[in-house]
CSV table of C-alpha atoms in Angstrom, one decimal:
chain,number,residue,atom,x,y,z
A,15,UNK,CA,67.3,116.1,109.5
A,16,UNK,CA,68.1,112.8,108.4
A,17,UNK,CA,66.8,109.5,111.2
A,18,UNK,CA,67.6,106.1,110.7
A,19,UNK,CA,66.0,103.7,113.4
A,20,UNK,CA,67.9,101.1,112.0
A,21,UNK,CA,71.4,100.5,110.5
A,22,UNK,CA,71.4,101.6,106.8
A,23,UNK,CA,74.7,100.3,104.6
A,24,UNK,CA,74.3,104.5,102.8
A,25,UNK,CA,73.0,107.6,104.7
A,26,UNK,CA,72.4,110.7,102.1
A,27,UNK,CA,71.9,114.2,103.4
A,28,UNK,CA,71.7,117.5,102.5
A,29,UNK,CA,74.4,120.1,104.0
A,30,UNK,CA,73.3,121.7,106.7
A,31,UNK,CA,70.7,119.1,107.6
A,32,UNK,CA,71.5,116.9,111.0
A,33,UNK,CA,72.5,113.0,110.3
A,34,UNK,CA,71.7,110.3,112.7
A,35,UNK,CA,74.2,106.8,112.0
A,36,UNK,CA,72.6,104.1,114.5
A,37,UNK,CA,75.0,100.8,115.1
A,38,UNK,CA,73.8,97.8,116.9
A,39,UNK,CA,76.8,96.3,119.2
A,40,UNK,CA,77.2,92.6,120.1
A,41,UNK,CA,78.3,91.9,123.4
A,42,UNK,CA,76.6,93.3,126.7
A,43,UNK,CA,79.7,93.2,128.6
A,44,UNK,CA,81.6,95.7,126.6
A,45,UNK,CA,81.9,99.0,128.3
A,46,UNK,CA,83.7,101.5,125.8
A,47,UNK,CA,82.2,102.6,122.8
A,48,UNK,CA,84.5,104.6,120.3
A,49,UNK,CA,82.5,106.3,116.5
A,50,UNK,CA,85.4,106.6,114.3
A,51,UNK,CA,85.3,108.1,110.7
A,52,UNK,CA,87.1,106.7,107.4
A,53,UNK,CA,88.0,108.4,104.5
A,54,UNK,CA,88.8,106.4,101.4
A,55,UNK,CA,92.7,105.2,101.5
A,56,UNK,CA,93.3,106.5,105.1
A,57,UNK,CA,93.2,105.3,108.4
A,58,UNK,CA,90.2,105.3,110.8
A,59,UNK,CA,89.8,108.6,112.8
A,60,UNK,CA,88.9,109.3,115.9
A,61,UNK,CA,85.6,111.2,116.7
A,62,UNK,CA,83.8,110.5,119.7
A,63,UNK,CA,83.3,108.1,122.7
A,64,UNK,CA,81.8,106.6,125.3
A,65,UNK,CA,81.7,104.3,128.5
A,66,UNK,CA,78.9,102.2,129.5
A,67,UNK,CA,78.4,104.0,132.6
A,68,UNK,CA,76.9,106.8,130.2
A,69,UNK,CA,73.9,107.3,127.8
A,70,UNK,CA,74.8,110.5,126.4
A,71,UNK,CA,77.7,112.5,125.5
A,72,UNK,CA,78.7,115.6,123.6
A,73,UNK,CA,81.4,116.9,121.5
A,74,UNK,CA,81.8,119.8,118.6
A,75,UNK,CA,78.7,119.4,116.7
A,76,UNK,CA,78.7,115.5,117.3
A,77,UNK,CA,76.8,113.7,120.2
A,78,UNK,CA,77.0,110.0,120.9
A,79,UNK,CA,73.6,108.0,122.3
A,80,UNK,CA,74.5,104.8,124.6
A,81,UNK,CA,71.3,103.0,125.2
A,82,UNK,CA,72.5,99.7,126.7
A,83,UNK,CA,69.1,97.7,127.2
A,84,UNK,CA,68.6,97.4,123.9
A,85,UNK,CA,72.8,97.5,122.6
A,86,UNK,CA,72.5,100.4,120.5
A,87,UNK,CA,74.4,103.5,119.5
A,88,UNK,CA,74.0,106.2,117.4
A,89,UNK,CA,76.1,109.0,116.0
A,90,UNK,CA,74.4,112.3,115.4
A,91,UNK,CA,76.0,115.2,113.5
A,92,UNK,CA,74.6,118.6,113.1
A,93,UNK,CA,74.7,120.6,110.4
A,94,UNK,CA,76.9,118.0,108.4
A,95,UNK,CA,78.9,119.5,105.9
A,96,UNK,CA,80.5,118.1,102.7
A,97,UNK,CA,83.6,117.2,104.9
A,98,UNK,CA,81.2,114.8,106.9
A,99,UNK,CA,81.1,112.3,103.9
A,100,UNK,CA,82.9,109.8,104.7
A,101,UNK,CA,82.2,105.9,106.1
A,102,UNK,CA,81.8,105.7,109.5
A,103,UNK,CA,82.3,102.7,112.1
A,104,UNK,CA,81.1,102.0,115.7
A,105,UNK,CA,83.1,100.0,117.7
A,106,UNK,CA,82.8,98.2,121.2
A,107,UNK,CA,85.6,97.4,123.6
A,108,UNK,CA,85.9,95.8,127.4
A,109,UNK,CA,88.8,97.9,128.9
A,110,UNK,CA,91.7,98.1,127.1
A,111,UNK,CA,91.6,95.3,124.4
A,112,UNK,CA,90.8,94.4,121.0
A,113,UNK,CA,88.2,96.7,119.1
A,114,UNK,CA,84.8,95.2,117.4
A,115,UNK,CA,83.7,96.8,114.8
A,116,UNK,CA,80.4,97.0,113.3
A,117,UNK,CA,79.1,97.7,109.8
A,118,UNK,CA,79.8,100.9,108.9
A,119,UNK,CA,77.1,103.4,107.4
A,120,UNK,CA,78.5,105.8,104.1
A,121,UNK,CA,77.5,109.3,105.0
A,122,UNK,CA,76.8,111.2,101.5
A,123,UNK,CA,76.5,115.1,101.8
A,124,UNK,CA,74.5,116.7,99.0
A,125,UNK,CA,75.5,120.0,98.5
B,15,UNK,CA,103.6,114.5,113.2
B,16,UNK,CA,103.1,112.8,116.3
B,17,UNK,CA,100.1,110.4,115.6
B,18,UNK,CA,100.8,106.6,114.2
B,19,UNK,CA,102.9,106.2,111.4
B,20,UNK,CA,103.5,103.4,109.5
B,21,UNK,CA,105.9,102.2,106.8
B,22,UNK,CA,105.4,101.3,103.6
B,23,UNK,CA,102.0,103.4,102.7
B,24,UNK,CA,101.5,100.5,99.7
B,25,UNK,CA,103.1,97.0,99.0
B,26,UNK,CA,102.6,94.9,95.9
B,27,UNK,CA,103.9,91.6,96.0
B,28,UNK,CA,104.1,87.9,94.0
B,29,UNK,CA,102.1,85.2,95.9
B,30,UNK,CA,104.5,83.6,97.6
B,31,UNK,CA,107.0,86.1,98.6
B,32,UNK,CA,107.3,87.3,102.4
B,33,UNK,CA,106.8,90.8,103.5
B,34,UNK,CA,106.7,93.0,106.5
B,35,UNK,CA,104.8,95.7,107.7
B,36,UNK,CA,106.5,98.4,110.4
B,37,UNK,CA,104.2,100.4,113.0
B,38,UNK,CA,105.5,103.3,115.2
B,39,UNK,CA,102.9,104.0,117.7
B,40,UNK,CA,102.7,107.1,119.5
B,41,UNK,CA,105.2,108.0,121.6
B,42,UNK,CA,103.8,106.9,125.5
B,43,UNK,CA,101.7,104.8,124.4
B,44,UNK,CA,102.4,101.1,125.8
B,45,UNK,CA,99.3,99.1,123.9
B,46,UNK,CA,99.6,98.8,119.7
B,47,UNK,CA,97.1,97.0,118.0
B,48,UNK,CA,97.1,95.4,114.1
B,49,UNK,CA,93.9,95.3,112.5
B,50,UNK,CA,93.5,93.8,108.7
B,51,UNK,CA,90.2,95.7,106.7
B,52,UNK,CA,89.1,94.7,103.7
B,53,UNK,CA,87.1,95.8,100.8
B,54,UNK,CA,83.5,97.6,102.6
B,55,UNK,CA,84.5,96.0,105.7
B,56,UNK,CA,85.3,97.2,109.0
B,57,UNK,CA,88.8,96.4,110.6
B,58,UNK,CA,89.4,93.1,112.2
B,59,UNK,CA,91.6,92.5,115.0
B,60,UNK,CA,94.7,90.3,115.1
B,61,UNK,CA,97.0,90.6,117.5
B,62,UNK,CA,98.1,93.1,120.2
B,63,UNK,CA,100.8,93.9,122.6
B,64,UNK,CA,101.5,95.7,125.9
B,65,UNK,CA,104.8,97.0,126.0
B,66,UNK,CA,107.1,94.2,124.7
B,67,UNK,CA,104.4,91.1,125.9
B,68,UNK,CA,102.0,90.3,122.8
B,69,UNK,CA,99.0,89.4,124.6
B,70,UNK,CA,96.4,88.1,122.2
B,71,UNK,CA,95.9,86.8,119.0
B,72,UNK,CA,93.3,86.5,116.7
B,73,UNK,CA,92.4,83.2,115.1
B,74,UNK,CA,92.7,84.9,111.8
B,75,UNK,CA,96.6,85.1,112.3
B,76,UNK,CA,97.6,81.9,111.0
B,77,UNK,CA,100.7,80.6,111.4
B,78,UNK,CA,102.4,82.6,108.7
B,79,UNK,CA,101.5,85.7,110.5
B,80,UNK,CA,104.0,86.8,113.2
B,81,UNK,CA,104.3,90.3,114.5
B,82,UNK,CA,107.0,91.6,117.5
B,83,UNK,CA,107.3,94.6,119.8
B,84,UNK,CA,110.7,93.5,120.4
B,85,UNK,CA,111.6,97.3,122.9
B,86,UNK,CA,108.0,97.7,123.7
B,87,UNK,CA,108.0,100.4,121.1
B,88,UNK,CA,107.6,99.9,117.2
B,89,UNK,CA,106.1,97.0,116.1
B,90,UNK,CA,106.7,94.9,112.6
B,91,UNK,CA,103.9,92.5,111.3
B,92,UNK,CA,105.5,89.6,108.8
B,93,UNK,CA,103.5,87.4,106.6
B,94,UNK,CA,105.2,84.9,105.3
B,95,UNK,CA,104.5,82.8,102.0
B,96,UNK,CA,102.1,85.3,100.9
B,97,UNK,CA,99.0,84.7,99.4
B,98,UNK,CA,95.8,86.1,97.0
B,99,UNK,CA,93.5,86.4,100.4
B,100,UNK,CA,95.7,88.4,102.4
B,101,UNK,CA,95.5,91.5,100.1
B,102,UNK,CA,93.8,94.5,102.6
B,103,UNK,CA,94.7,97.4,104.3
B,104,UNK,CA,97.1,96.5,107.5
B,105,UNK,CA,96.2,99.2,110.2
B,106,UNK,CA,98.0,100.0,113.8
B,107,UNK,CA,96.7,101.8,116.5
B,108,UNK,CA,98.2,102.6,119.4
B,109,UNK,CA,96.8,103.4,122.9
B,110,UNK,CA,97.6,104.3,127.1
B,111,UNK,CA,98.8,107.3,127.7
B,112,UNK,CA,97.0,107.2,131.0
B,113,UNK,CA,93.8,109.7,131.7
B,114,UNK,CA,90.8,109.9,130.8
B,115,UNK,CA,91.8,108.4,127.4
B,116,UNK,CA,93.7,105.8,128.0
B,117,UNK,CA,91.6,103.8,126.0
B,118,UNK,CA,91.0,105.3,123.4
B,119,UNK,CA,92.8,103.5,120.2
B,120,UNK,CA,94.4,106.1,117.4
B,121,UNK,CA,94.9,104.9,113.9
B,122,UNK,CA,97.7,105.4,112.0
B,123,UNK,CA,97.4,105.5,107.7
B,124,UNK,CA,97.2,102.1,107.2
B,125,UNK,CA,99.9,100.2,104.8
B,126,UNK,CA,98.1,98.6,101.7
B,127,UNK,CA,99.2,95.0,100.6
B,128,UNK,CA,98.3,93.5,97.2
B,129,UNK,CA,99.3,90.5,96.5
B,130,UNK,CA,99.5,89.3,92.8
């Protein structure tokens, strides 16, 4: 599969391989991390999140790495498919407020 | 549907003319948020509201910004005098249902201004 260490502007994969998206975050008090994904002319979506109190977490073929000494997360997807492609944004919160995003990463799928 | 909506999808206007956005958030959810995104950017915040009480605002709403949450429910975001730089994509989200995702902000479509 795919591993960035560091955040790339374009990931390109094949389908079926695994993606890895890495985002760096900005402020050490934040304690709720949300990946959303954006398809051209829409809205962001939902995907997957988590709390500082956390390093790891797990959903349907995505899982979300919190590693808080060094403000990083990454997004990893397995076995992305063409309906992966899309951009997709980390963002930082502390409680309930406003949402920092970071740069977001183009995933390309290569059939 | 039952997730954000917002009205109109797309807005053209002459610089100079006002216009205004509308947001309906989800239905229990007491927090709605505007963002503005532009071009290979990620959303910015500016401005949100509890209920009825707007509780912050971002510098970037200048004074010809002004958004409401008049019944604590939808929300309308006016700009006023408009100009070249404000053409972006307007997005609302909505959160606080309660539970474990209370936090957790949901998008609606976005409503697309371009500003001639």
């Amino acid at each position: 599969g795919e591993s960035v260490g560091l955040h790339l502007p374009t990931l390109s994969v094949q389908e079926g391989d695994n993606s890895i998206i890495n985002c760096a975050y900005s402020n050490s008090a934040s304690d709720y991390f949300i990946w959303y994904k954006q398809e051209s002319g829409k809205g962001p979506q939902f995907i997957i999140d988590i709390r500082s109190n956390m390093d790891k977490r797990q959903g349907q073929r995505v899982t979300v790495l919190l590693n808080k000494t060094v403000k990083h997360l990454s997004l990893q997807i397995a076995a992305t498919q063409p309906g992966d492609s899309a951009v997709y944004f980390c963002a930082e919160t502390i409680g309930q407020g406003k949402l920092i995003f970071g740069q977001g990463t183009t995933l390309q799928v290569k059939p | 549907d039952t997730g954000v909506s917002q009205d109109p999808r797309h807005k053209i206007t002459k610089r100079g003319q006002n216009v205004t956005f509308r947001c309906d958030p989800i239905s229990e959810h007491n927090r709605l948020y505007w963002y503005r995104q532009t071009l290979g950017q990620g959303p910015e915040f500016l401005t949100y509201f509890q209920n009825e009480a707007q509780l912050e605002k971002s510098r970037l709403l200048s004074n010809r910004f002004s958004a409401e949450r008049p019944k604590g429910s939808f929300s309308t975001l006016e700009i006023q005098r408009t100009e070249q730089g404000d053409s972006a994509m307007y997005l609302c989200a909505s959160s606080g249902a309660g539970g474990a995702s209370t936090d957790t902000q949901y998008f609606g479509p976005g409503t697309r201004l371009t500003v001639l």
